[in-house]
mmCIF file of C-alpha atoms in Angstrom:
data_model
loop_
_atom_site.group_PDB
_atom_site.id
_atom_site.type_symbol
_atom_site.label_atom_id
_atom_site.label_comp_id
_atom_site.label_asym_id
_atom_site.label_seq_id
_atom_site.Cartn_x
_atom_site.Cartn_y
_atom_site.Cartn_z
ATOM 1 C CA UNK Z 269 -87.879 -133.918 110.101
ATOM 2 C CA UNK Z 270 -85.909 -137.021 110.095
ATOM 3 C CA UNK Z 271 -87.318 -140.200 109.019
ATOM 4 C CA UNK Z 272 -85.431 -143.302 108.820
ATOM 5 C CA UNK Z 273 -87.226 -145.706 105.912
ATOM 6 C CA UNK Z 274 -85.900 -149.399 104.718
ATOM 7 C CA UNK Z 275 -84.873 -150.300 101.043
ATOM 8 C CA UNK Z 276 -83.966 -153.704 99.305
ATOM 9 C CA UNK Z 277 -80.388 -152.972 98.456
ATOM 10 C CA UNK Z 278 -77.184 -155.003 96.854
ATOM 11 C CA UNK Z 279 -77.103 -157.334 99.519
ATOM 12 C CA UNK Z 280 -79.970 -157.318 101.436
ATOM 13 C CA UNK Z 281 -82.001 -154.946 103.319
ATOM 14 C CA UNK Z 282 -80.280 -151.646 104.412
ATOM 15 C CA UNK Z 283 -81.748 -148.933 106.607
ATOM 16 C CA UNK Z 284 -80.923 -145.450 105.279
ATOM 17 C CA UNK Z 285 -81.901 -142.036 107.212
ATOM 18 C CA UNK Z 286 -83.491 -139.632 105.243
ATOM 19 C CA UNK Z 287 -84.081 -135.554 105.904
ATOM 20 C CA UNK Z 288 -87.330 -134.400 104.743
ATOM 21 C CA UNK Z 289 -87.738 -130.743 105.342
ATOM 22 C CA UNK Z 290 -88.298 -129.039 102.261
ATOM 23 C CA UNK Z 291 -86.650 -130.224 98.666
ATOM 24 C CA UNK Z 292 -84.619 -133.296 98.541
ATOM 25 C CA UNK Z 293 -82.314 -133.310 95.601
ATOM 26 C CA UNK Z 294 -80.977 -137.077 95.476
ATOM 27 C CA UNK Z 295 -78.094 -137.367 92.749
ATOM 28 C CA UNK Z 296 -75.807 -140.403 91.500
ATOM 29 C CA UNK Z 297 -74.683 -142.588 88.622
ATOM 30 C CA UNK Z 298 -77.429 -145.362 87.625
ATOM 31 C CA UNK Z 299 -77.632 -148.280 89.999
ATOM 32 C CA UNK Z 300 -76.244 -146.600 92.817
ATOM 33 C CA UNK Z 301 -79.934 -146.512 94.922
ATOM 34 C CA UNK Z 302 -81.734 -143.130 93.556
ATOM 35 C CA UNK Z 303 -84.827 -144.866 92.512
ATOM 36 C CA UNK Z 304 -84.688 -147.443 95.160
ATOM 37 C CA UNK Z 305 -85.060 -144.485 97.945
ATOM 38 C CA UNK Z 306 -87.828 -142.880 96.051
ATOM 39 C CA UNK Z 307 -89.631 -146.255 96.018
ATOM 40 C CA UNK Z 308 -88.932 -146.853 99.352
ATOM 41 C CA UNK Z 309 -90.221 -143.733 100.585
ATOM 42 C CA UNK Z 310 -93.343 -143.874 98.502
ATOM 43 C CA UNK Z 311 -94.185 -147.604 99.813
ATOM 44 C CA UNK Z 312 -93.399 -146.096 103.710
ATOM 45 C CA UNK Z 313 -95.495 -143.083 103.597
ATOM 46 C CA UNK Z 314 -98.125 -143.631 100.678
ATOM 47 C CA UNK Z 315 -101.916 -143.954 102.404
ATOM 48 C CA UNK Z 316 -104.818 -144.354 99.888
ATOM 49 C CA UNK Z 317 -108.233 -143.242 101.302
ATOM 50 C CA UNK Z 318 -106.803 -141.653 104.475
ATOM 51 C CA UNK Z 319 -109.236 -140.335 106.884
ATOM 52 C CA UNK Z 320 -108.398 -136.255 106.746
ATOM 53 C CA UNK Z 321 -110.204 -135.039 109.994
ATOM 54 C CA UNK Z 322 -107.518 -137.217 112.599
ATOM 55 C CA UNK Z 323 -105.241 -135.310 114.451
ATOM 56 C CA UNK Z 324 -101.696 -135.192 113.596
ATOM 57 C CA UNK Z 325 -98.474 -133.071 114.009
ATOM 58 C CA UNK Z 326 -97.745 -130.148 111.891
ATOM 59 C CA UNK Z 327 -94.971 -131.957 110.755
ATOM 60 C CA UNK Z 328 -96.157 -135.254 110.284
ATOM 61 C CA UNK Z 329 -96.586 -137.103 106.445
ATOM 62 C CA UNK Z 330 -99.597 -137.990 105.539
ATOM 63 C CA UNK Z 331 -99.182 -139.291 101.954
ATOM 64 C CA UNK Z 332 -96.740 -139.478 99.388
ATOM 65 C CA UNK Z 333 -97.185 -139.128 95.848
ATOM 66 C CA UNK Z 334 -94.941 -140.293 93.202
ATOM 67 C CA UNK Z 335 -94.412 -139.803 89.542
ATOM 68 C CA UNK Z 336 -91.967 -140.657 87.228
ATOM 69 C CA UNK Z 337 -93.159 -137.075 85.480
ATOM 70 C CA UNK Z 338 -94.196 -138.400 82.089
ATOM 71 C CA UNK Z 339 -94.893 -141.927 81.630
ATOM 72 C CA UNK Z 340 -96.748 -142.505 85.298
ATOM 73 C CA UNK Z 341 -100.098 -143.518 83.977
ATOM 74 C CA UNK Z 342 -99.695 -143.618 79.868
ATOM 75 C CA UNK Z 343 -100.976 -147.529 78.844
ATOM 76 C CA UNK Z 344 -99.808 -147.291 75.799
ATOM 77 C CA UNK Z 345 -98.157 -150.381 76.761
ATOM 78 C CA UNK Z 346 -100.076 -153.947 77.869
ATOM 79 C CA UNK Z 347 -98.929 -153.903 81.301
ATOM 80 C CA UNK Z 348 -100.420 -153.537 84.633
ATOM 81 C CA UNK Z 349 -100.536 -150.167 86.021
ATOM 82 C CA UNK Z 350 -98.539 -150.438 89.608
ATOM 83 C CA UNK Z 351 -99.741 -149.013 92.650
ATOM 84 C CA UNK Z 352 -98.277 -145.498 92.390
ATOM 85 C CA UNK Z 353 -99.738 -145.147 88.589
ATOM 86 C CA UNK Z 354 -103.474 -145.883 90.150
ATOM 87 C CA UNK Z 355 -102.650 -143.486 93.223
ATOM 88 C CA UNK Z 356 -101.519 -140.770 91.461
ATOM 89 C CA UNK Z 357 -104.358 -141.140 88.210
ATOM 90 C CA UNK Z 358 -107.032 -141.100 90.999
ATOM 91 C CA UNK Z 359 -105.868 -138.101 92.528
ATOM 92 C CA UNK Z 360 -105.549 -136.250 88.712
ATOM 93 C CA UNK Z 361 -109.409 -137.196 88.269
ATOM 94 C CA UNK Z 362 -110.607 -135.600 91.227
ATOM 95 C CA UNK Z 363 -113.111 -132.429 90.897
ATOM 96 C CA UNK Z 364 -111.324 -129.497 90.638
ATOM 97 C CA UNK Z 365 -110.500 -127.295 93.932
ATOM 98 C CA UNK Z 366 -108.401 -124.321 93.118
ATOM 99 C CA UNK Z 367 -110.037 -122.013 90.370
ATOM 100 C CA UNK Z 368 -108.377 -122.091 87.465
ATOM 101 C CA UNK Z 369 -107.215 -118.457 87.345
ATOM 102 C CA UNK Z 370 -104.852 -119.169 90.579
ATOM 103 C CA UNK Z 371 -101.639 -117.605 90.174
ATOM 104 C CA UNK Z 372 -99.254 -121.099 89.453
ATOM 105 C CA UNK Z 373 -102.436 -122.082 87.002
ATOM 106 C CA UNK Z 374 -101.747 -119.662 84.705
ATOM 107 C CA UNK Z 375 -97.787 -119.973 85.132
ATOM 108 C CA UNK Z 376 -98.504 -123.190 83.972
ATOM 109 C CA UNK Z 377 -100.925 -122.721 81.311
ATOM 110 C CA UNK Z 378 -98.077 -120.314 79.804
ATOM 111 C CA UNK Z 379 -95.755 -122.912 79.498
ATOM 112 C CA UNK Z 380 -98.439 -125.482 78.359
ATOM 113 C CA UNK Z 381 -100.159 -122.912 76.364
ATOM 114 C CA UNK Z 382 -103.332 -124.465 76.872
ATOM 115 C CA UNK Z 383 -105.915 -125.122 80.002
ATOM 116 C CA UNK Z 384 -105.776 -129.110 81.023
ATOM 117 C CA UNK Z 385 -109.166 -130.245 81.387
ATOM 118 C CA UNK Z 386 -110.401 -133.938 82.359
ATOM 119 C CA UNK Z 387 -113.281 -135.820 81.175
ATOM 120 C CA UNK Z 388 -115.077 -139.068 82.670
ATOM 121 C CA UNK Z 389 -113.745 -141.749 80.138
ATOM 122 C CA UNK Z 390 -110.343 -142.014 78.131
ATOM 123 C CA UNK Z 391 -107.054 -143.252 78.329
ATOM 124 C CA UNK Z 392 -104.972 -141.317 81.117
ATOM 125 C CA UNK Z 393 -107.519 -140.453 83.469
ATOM 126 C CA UNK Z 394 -109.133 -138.527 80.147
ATOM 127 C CA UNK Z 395 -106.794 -136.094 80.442
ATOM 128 C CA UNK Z 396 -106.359 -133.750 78.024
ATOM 129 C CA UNK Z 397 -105.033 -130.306 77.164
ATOM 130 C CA UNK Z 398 -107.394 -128.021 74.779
ATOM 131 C CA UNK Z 399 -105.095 -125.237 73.061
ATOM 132 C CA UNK Z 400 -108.287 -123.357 71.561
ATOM 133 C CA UNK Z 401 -111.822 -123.578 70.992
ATOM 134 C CA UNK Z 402 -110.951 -126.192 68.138
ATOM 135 C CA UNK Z 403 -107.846 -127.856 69.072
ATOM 136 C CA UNK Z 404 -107.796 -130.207 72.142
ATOM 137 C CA UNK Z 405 -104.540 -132.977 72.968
ATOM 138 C CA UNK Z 406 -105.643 -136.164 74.325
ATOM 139 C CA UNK Z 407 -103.078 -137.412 77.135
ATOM 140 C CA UNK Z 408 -101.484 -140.104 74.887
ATOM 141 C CA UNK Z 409 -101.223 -137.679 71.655
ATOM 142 C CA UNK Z 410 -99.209 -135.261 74.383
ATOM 143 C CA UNK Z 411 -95.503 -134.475 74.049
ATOM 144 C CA UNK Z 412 -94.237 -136.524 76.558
ATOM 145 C CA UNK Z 413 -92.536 -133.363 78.277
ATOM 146 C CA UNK Z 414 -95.420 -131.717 78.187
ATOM 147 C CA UNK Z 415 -97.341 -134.128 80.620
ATOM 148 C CA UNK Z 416 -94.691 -133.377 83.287
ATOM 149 C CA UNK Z 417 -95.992 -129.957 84.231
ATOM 150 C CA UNK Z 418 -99.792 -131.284 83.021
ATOM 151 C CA UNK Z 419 -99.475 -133.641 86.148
ATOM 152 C CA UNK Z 420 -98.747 -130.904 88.165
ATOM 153 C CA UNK Z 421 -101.203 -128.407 87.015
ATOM 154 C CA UNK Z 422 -103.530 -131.618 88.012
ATOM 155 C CA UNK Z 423 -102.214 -131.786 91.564
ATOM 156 C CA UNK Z 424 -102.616 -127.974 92.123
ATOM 157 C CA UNK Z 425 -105.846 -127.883 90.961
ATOM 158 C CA UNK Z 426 -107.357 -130.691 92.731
ATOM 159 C CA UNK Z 427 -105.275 -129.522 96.088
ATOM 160 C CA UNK Z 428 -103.496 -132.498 96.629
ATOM 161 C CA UNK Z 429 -100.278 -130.706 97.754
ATOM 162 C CA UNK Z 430 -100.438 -129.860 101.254
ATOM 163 C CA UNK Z 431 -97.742 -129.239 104.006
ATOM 164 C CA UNK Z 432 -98.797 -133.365 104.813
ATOM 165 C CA UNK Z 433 -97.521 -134.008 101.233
ATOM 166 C CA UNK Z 434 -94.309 -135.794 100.343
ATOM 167 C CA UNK Z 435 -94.111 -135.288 96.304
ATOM 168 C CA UNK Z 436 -91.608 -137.994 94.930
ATOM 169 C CA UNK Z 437 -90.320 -137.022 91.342
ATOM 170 C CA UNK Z 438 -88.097 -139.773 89.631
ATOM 171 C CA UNK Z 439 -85.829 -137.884 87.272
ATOM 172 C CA UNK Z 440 -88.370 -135.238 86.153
ATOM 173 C CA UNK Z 441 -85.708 -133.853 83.458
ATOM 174 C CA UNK Z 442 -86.410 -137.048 81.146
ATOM 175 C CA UNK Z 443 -88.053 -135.732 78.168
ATOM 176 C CA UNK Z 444 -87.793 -131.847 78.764
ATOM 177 C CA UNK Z 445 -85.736 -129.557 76.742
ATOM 178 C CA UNK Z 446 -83.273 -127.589 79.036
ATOM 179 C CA UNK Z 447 -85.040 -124.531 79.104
ATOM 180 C CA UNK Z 448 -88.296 -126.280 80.243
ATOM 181 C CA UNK Z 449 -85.949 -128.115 82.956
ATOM 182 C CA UNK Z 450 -85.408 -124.750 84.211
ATOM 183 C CA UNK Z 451 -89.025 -123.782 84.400
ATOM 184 C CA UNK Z 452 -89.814 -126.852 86.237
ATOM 185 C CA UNK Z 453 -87.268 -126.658 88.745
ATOM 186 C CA UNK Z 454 -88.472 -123.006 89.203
ATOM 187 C CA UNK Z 455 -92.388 -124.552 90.101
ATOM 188 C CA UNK Z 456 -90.777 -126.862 92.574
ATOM 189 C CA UNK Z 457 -89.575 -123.946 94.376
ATOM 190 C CA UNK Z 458 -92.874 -121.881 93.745
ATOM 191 C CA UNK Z 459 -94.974 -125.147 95.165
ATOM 192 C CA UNK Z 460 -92.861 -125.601 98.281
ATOM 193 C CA UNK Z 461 -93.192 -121.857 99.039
ATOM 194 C CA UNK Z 462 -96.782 -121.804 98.697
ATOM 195 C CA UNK Z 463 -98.410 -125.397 100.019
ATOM 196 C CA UNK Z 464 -95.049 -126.596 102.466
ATOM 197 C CA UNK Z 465 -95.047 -129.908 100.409
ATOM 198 C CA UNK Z 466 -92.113 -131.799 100.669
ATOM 199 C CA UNK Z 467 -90.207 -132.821 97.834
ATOM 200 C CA UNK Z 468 -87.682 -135.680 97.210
ATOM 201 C CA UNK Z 469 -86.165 -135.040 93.871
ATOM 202 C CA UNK Z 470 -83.979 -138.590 91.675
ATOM 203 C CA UNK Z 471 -81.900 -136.564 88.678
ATOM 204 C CA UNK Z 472 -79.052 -136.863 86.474
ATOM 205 C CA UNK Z 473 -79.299 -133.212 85.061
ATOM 206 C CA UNK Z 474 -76.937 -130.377 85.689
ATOM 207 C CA UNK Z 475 -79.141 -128.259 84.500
ATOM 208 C CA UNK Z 476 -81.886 -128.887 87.450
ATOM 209 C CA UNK Z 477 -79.208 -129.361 90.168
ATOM 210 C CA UNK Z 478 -78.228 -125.753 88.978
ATOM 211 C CA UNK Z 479 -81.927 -124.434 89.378
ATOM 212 C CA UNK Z 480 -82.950 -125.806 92.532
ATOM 213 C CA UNK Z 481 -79.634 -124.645 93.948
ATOM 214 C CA UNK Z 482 -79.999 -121.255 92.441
ATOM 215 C CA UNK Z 483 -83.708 -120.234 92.052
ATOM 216 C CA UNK Z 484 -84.650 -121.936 95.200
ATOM 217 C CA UNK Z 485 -81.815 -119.357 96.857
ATOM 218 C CA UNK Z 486 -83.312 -116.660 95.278
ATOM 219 C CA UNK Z 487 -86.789 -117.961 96.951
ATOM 220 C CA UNK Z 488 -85.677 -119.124 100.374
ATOM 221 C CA UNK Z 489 -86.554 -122.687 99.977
ATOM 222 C CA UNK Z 490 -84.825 -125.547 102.030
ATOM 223 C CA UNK Z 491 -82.854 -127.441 99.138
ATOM 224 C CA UNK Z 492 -80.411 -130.162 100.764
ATOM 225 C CA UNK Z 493 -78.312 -132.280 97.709
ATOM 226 C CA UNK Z 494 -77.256 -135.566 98.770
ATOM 227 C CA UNK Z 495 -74.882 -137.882 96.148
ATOM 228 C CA UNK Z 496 -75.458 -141.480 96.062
ATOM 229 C CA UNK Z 497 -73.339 -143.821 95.360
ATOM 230 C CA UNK Z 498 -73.548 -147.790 95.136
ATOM 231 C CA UNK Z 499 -71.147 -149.975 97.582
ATOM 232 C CA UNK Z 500 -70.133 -153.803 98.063
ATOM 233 C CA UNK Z 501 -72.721 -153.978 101.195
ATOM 234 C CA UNK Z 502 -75.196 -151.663 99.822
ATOM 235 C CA UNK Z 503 -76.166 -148.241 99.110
ATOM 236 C CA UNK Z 504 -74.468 -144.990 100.544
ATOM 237 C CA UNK Z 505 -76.230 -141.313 100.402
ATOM 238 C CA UNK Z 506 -73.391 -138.751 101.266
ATOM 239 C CA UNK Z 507 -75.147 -135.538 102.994
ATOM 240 C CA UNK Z 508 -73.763 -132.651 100.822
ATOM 241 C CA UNK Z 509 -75.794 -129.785 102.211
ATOM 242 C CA UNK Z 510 -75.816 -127.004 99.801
ATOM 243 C CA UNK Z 511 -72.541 -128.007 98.270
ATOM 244 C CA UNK Z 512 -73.280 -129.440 94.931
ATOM 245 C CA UNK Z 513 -69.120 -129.827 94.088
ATOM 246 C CA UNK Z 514 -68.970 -132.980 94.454
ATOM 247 C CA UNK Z 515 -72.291 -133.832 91.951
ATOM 248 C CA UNK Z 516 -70.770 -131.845 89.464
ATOM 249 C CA UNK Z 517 -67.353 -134.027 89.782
ATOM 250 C CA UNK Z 518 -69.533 -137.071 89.024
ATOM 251 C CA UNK Z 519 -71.253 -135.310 86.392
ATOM 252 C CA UNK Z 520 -68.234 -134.251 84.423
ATOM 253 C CA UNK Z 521 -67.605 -137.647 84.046
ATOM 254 C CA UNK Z 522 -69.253 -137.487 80.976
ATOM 255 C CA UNK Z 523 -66.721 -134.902 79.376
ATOM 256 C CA UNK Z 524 -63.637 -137.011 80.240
ATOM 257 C CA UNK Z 525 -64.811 -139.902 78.250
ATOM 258 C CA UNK Z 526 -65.432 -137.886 74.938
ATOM 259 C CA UNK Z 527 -62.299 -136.756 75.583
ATOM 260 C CA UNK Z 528 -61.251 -140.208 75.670
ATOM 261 C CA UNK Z 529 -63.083 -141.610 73.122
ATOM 262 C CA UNK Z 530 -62.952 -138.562 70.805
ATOM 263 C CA UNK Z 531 -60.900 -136.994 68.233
#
């Protein structure tokens, strides 16, 4: 489904159409509008206490979610929490839905190698992951890549991803080592199989461009890449389809300045 959603760009405020039907993979150098999309979309479809029972197309967004994957609600830091931190913490403290022996549950707990639990008071929603019967992590003692895939063993649990859902990840590789980018792309491709939820993806890694192209293949999920790229008037998101060429141009970028700069 099309949408067509407003963002504050370099000069002024620029209306950029957006395809939403299964995993949106948004890619570009810093500054050029990746972030400025996902908070755009967030601020357009976002709803907090929605009534459930309406009617409304099969099709139709309800709610977005977004998460910066590991430091959406750590306050560590003496700031205040924006509106997307509160939204998503709320939904992580909600009673659980989904027993915990569903099949992505224990996918996850593998790679966590521990069961996330929640309790009424702490920092982080009182998150916290308990490895055994004497060893428990509190949210902010976590590895921060850890928390990526704890958030979303919190979302499937609690059943906030529907077909309704548009998940918003803001460069979900920060923090993760590559192999665990690759396991993460993977339960992307797993979620949008099993609940329909929408996905608009911000990243600067090869390594998850690679996986969502490939494993989501494999899977038979709609991935669409777009590359965007900052311009005098604005921002520009060039349509690439399933053609991820011209991300990896941008990308190797990268290897022609150590060549530059190196021996």
């Amino acid at each position: 489904m099309n949408y067509t959603v407003k963002i504050q760009s370099i000069s002024g405020e620029q209306e950029v159409d957006v395809v939403l039907n299964g995993i949106t993979v948004v890619c570009g150098e810093n500054g050029s509008g990746k972030s400025a999309l996902a908070h755009a979309l967030y601020e357009a479809f976002h709803v907090l206490d929605r009534e459930t029972d309406e009617e409304t197309d099969e099709e139709e967004i309800q709610d977005a979610i977004y998460t910066d994957a590991a430091d959406c609600f750590d306050y560590s830091e003496p700031r205040r929490p924006s509106v997307s931190r509160v939204h998503l913490e709320s939904l992580c403290r909600r009673d659980p839905v989904i027993r915990a022996n569903n099949k992505l549950l224990q996918t996850l707990k593998g790679i966590l190698h521990g069961e996330v639990q929640v309790s009424r008071y702490g920092a982080g929603g009182g998150i916290f992951l308990r490895c055994t019967d004497k060893v428990k992590v509190p949210w902010l003692r976590m590895p921060k890549g850890m928390k990526a895939f704890v958030i979303l063993y919190q979302l499937i649990r609690n059943a906030c991803l529907t077909g309704h859902t548009l998940l918003i990840i803001d460069k979900p590789e920060t923090y993760l080592h590559p192999r665990l980018i690759v396991e993460y792309a993977r339960m992307i491709v797993l979620l949008r199989k099993r609940f329909r939820t929408r996905f608009f993806i911000t990243t600067h890694s090869p390594d998850m461009v690679s996986a969502l192209k490939h494993i989501g293949a494999k899977e038979g999920a709609d991935v669409q890449f777009y590359l965007a790229e900052s311009q005098p008037d604005g921002y520009a998101y060039r349509s690439l389809g399933q053609d991820v060429g011209p991300i990896f141009k941008s990308f190797n970028t990268a290897l022609d300045l150590i060549e530059k700069y190196g021996d």
